[in-house]
JSON list of C-alpha atoms in Angstrom, two decimals:
[
{"chain": "A", "resi": 265, "resn": "ARG", "atom": "CA", "xyz": [3.08, 12.32, -8.16]},
{"chain": "A", "resi": 266, "resn": "PHE", "atom": "CA", "xyz": [0.70, 11.44, -5.33]},
{"chain": "A", "resi": 267, "resn": "PHE", "atom": "CA", "xyz": [2.92, 8.66, -3.95]},
{"chain": "A", "resi": 268, "resn": "ASP", "atom": "CA", "xyz": [6.03, 10.82, -4.27]},
{"chain": "A", "resi": 269, "resn": "GLN", "atom": "CA", "xyz": [4.43, 13.70, -2.40]},
{"chain": "A", "resi": 270, "resn": "ILE", "atom": "CA", "xyz": [3.07, 11.48, 0.37]},
{"chain": "A", "resi": 271, "resn": "PHE", "atom": "CA", "xyz": [6.42, 9.70, 0.73]},
{"chain": "A", "resi": 272, "resn": "LYS", "atom": "CA", "xyz": [8.16, 13.03, 1.24]},
{"chain": "A", "resi": 273, "resn": "THR", "atom": "CA", "xyz": [5.54, 13.93, 3.85]},
{"chain": "A", "resi": 274, "resn": "LEU", "atom": "CA", "xyz": [6.19, 10.63, 5.65]},
{"chain": "A", "resi": 275, "resn": "ILE", "atom": "CA", "xyz": [9.94, 11.11, 5.53]},
{"chain": "A", "resi": 276, "resn": "ASN", "atom": "CA", "xyz": [9.52, 14.56, 7.09]},
{"chain": "A", "resi": 277, "resn": "LYS", "atom": "CA", "xyz": [7.34, 12.96, 9.78]},
{"chain": "A", "resi": 278, "resn": "GLN", "atom": "CA", "xyz": [4.39, 15.15, 8.88]},
{"chain": "A", "resi": 279, "resn": "LYS", "atom": "CA", "xyz": [0.82, 13.99, 9.21]},
{"chain": "A", "resi": 280, "resn": "THR", "atom": "CA", "xyz": [-1.17, 13.16, 6.15]},
{"chain": "A", "resi": 281, "resn": "LEU", "atom": "CA", "xyz": [-4.82, 12.37, 5.55]},
{"chain": "A", "resi": 282, "resn": "VAL", "atom": "CA", "xyz": [-5.97, 10.08, 2.77]},
{"chain": "A", "resi": 283, "resn": "HIS", "atom": "CA", "xyz": [-9.68, 9.67, 2.23]},
{"chain": "A", "resi": 284, "resn": "CYS", "atom": "CA", "xyz": [-12.36, 9.16, -0.36]},
{"chain": "A", "resi": 285, "resn": "ASN", "atom": "CA", "xyz": [-16.03, 8.28, -0.59]},
{"chain": "A", "resi": 286, "resn": "ALA", "atom": "CA", "xyz": [-15.70, 4.51, -0.98]},
{"chain": "A", "resi": 287, "resn": "GLY", "atom": "CA", "xyz": [-12.18, 3.35, -0.10]},
{"chain": "A", "resi": 288, "resn": "ARG", "atom": "CA", "xyz": [-12.22, 0.41, -2.50]},
{"chain": "A", "resi": 289, "resn": "ASP", "atom": "CA", "xyz": [-10.26, 1.77, -5.43]},
{"chain": "A", "resi": 290, "resn": "ARG", "atom": "CA", "xyz": [-7.45, 4.33, -5.32]},
{"chain": "A", "resi": 291, "resn": "THR", "atom": "CA", "xyz": [-7.53, 5.05, -1.59]},
{"chain": "A", "resi": 292, "resn": "GLY", "atom": "CA", "xyz": [-8.00, 1.42, -0.63]},
{"chain": "A", "resi": 293, "resn": "THR", "atom": "CA", "xyz": [-5.21, 0.34, -2.93]},
{"chain": "A", "resi": 294, "resn": "TYR", "atom": "CA", "xyz": [-2.96, 3.14, -1.74]},
{"chain": "A", "resi": 295, "resn": "SER", "atom": "CA", "xyz": [-3.51, 2.21, 1.91]},
{"chain": "A", "resi": 296, "resn": "ALA", "atom": "CA", "xyz": [-2.95, -1.49, 1.24]},
{"chain": "A", "resi": 297, "resn": "VAL", "atom": "CA", "xyz": [0.25, -0.84, -0.71]},
{"chain": "A", "resi": 298, "resn": "LEU", "atom": "CA", "xyz": [1.57, 1.41, 2.08]},
{"chain": "A", "resi": 299, "resn": "ALA", "atom": "CA", "xyz": [0.81, -1.28, 4.68]},
{"chain": "A", "resi": 300, "resn": "ALA", "atom": "CA", "xyz": [2.52, -3.89, 2.51]},
{"chain": "A", "resi": 301, "resn": "LEU", "atom": "CA", "xyz": [5.53, -1.61, 1.99]},
{"chain": "A", "resi": 302, "resn": "ALA", "atom": "CA", "xyz": [5.95, -1.04, 5.73]},
{"chain": "A", "resi": 303, "resn": "ALA", "atom": "CA", "xyz": [5.56, -4.76, 6.45]},
{"chain": "A", "resi": 304, "resn": "GLU", "atom": "CA", "xyz": [8.03, -5.62, 3.72]},
{"chain": "A", "resi": 305, "resn": "GLN", "atom": "CA", "xyz": [10.54, -3.20, 5.24]},
{"chain": "A", "resi": 306, "resn": "MET", "atom": "CA", "xyz": [10.27, -5.09, 8.54]},
{"chain": "A", "resi": 307, "resn": "ASN", "atom": "CA", "xyz": [10.39, -8.51, 6.81]},
{"chain": "A", "resi": 308, "resn": "ARG", "atom": "CA", "xyz": [6.86, -9.23, 8.06]},
{"chain": "A", "resi": 309, "resn": "LEU", "atom": "CA", "xyz": [4.89, -9.36, 4.84]},
{"chain": "A", "resi": 310, "resn": "ASP", "atom": "CA", "xyz": [3.59, -12.89, 5.12]},
{"chain": "A", "resi": 311, "resn": "GLU", "atom": "CA", "xyz": [0.30, -14.69, 4.55]},
{"chain": "A", "resi": 312, "resn": "ASN", "atom": "CA", "xyz": [-1.12, -13.53, 7.90]},
{"chain": "A", "resi": 313, "resn": "LEU", "atom": "CA", "xyz": [-0.42, -9.89, 7.15]},
{"chain": "A", "resi": 314, "resn": "LEU", "atom": "CA", "xyz": [-1.83, -10.22, 3.64]},
{"chain": "A", "resi": 315, "resn": "ASP", "atom": "CA", "xyz": [-4.98, -11.66, 5.23]},
{"chain": "A", "resi": 316, "resn": "ALA", "atom": "CA", "xyz": [-5.10, -8.68, 7.62]},
{"chain": "A", "resi": 317, "resn": "ILE", "atom": "CA", "xyz": [-4.74, -6.21, 4.73]},
{"chain": "A", "resi": 318, "resn": "GLU", "atom": "CA", "xyz": [-7.52, -8.01, 2.85]},
{"chain": "A", "resi": 319, "resn": "CYS", "atom": "CA", "xyz": [-9.70, -8.03, 5.99]},
{"chain": "A", "resi": 320, "resn": "ASP", "atom": "CA", "xyz": [-9.30, -4.29, 6.39]},
{"chain": "A", "resi": 321, "resn": "TYR", "atom": "CA", "xyz": [-10.07, -3.77, 2.71]},
{"chain": "A", "resi": 322, "resn": "ARG", "atom": "CA", "xyz": [-13.28, -5.79, 3.05]},
{"chain": "A", "resi": 323, "resn": "LYS", "atom": "CA", "xyz": [-14.58, -3.30, 5.61]},
{"chain": "A", "resi": 324, "resn": "THR", "atom": "CA", "xyz": [-15.34, -0.96, 2.72]},
{"chain": "A", "resi": 325, "resn": "GLU", "atom": "CA", "xyz": [-19.13, -0.83, 2.72]},
{"chain": "A", "resi": 326, "resn": "SER", "atom": "CA", "xyz": [-19.45, -0.42, -1.04]},
{"chain": "A", "resi": 327, "resn": "LEU", "atom": "CA", "xyz": [-17.20, -3.41, -1.82]},
{"chain": "A", "resi": 328, "resn": "THR", "atom": "CA", "xyz": [-19.18, -6.23, -3.38]},
{"chain": "A", "resi": 329, "resn": "GLN", "atom": "CA", "xyz": [-18.54, -9.85, -2.44]},
{"chain": "A", "resi": 330, "resn": "LYS", "atom": "CA", "xyz": [-17.36, -10.70, -5.96]},
{"chain": "A", "resi": 331, "resn": "LYS", "atom": "CA", "xyz": [-14.39, -8.39, -5.36]},
{"chain": "A", "resi": 332, "resn": "PHE", "atom": "CA", "xyz": [-13.34, -10.08, -2.12]},
{"chain": "A", "resi": 333, "resn": "GLY", "atom": "CA", "xyz": [-9.75, -11.27, -2.28]},
{"chain": "A", "resi": 334, "resn": "ARG", "atom": "CA", "xyz": [-8.63, -8.87, -4.98]},
{"chain": "A", "resi": 335, "resn": "MET", "atom": "CA", "xyz": [-6.38, -6.77, -2.72]},
{"chain": "A", "resi": 336, "resn": "LYS", "atom": "CA", "xyz": [-4.58, -9.81, -1.39]},
{"chain": "A", "resi": 337, "resn": "ARG", "atom": "CA", "xyz": [-4.18, -11.17, -4.93]},
{"chain": "A", "resi": 338, "resn": "PHE", "atom": "CA", "xyz": [-2.93, -7.78, -6.14]},
{"chain": "A", "resi": 339, "resn": "ILE", "atom": "CA", "xyz": [-0.15, -7.68, -3.55]},
{"chain": "A", "resi": 340, "resn": "GLN", "atom": "CA", "xyz": [0.71, -11.33, -4.13]},
{"chain": "A", "resi": 341, "resn": "GLU", "atom": "CA", "xyz": [1.00, -10.62, -7.86]},
{"chain": "A", "resi": 342, "resn": "ILE", "atom": "CA", "xyz": [3.33, -7.69, -7.17]},
{"chain": "A", "resi": 343, "resn": "ARG", "atom": "CA", "xyz": [5.52, -9.93, -5.05]},
{"chain": "A", "resi": 344, "resn": "LYS", "atom": "CA", "xyz": [5.70, -12.67, -7.70]},
{"chain": "A", "resi": 345, "resn": "ASN", "atom": "CA", "xyz": [7.61, -10.32, -9.97]},
{"chain": "A", "resi": 346, "resn": "SER", "atom": "CA", "xyz": [9.53, -8.21, -7.46]},
{"chain": "A", "resi": 347, "resn": "SER", "atom": "CA", "xyz": [9.05, -6.41, -4.17]},
{"chain": "A", "resi": 348, "resn": "VAL", "atom": "CA", "xyz": [6.43, -3.85, -3.25]},
{"chain": "A", "resi": 349, "resn": "ALA", "atom": "CA", "xyz": [9.18, -1.21, -3.16]},
{"chain": "A", "resi": 350, "resn": "ALA", "atom": "CA", "xyz": [10.39, -2.15, -6.65]},
{"chain": "A", "resi": 351, "resn": "PHE", "atom": "CA", "xyz": [6.82, -2.09, -7.97]},
{"chain": "A", "resi": 352, "resn": "ILE", "atom": "CA", "xyz": [6.30, 1.44, -6.64]},
{"chain": "A", "resi": 353, "resn": "ALA", "atom": "CA", "xyz": [9.66, 2.57, -8.06]},
{"chain": "A", "resi": 354, "resn": "GLN", "atom": "CA", "xyz": [8.78, 1.21, -11.49]},
{"chain": "A", "resi": 355, "resn": "GLN", "atom": "CA", "xyz": [5.12, 2.20, -11.68]},
{"chain": "A", "resi": 356, "resn": "CYS", "atom": "CA", "xyz": [5.42, 5.62, -10.04]},
{"chain": "A", "resi": 357, "resn": "GLN", "atom": "CA", "xyz": [8.95, 6.48, -11.16]},
{"chain": "A", "resi": 358, "resn": "ILE", "atom": "CA", "xyz": [10.07, 7.26, -7.62]},
{"chain": "A", "resi": 359, "resn": "SER", "atom": "CA", "xyz": [13.64, 6.92, -6.47]},
{"chain": "A", "resi": 360, "resn": "PRO", "atom": "CA", "xyz": [14.27, 3.71, -4.51]},
{"chain": "A", "resi": 361, "resn": "VAL", "atom": "CA", "xyz": [16.05, 5.86, -1.90]},
{"chain": "A", "resi": 362, "resn": "ILE", "atom": "CA", "xyz": [12.86, 7.89, -1.31]},
{"chain": "A", "resi": 363, "resn": "ILE", "atom": "CA", "xyz": [10.80, 4.69, -1.12]},
{"chain": "A", "resi": 364, "resn": "GLN", "atom": "CA", "xyz": [13.16, 3.11, 1.39]},
{"chain": "A", "resi": 365, "resn": "LYS", "atom": "CA", "xyz": [13.18, 6.23, 3.58]},
{"chain": "A", "resi": 366, "resn": "ALA", "atom": "CA", "xyz": [9.37, 6.36, 3.50]},
{"chain": "A", "resi": 367, "resn": "ALA", "atom": "CA", "xyz": [9.15, 2.64, 4.30]},
{"chain": "A", "resi": 368, "resn": "ILE", "atom": "CA", "xyz": [11.46, 3.10, 7.27]},
{"chain": "A", "resi": 369, "resn": "SER", "atom": "CA", "xyz": [9.38, 6.04, 8.45]},
{"chain": "A", "resi": 370, "resn": "LEU", "atom": "CA", "xyz": [6.19, 3.98, 8.11]},
{"chain": "A", "resi": 371, "resn": "SER", "atom": "CA", "xyz": [7.63, 0.99, 9.94]},
{"chain": "A", "resi": 372, "resn": "ASN", "atom": "CA", "xyz": [8.74, 3.21, 12.83]},
{"chain": "A", "resi": 373, "resn": "GLN", "atom": "CA", "xyz": [5.21, 4.51, 13.45]}
]
């Protein structure tokens, strides 16, 4: 429900705040998936952007070195089987139309 609600907020061009104490688990993953979704919408989700997403993820102070690379690998694994948008549709049971509208909104910001 969280993704669905945030997507509707994005589509309506409303501001949203996502935060947590650490940023390495749900919030970090959520932010990385949103960045990947927007990049995918613009056909820019390549190795350089995956490195940038991973770099941002590594800025989490509580992230241990043994977990370095896991966000990049997570997104790469998603893309082996489908697209980021299709992954969100399947895992979160959100309409592909809503996902596409949110992705367009994200890529226009």
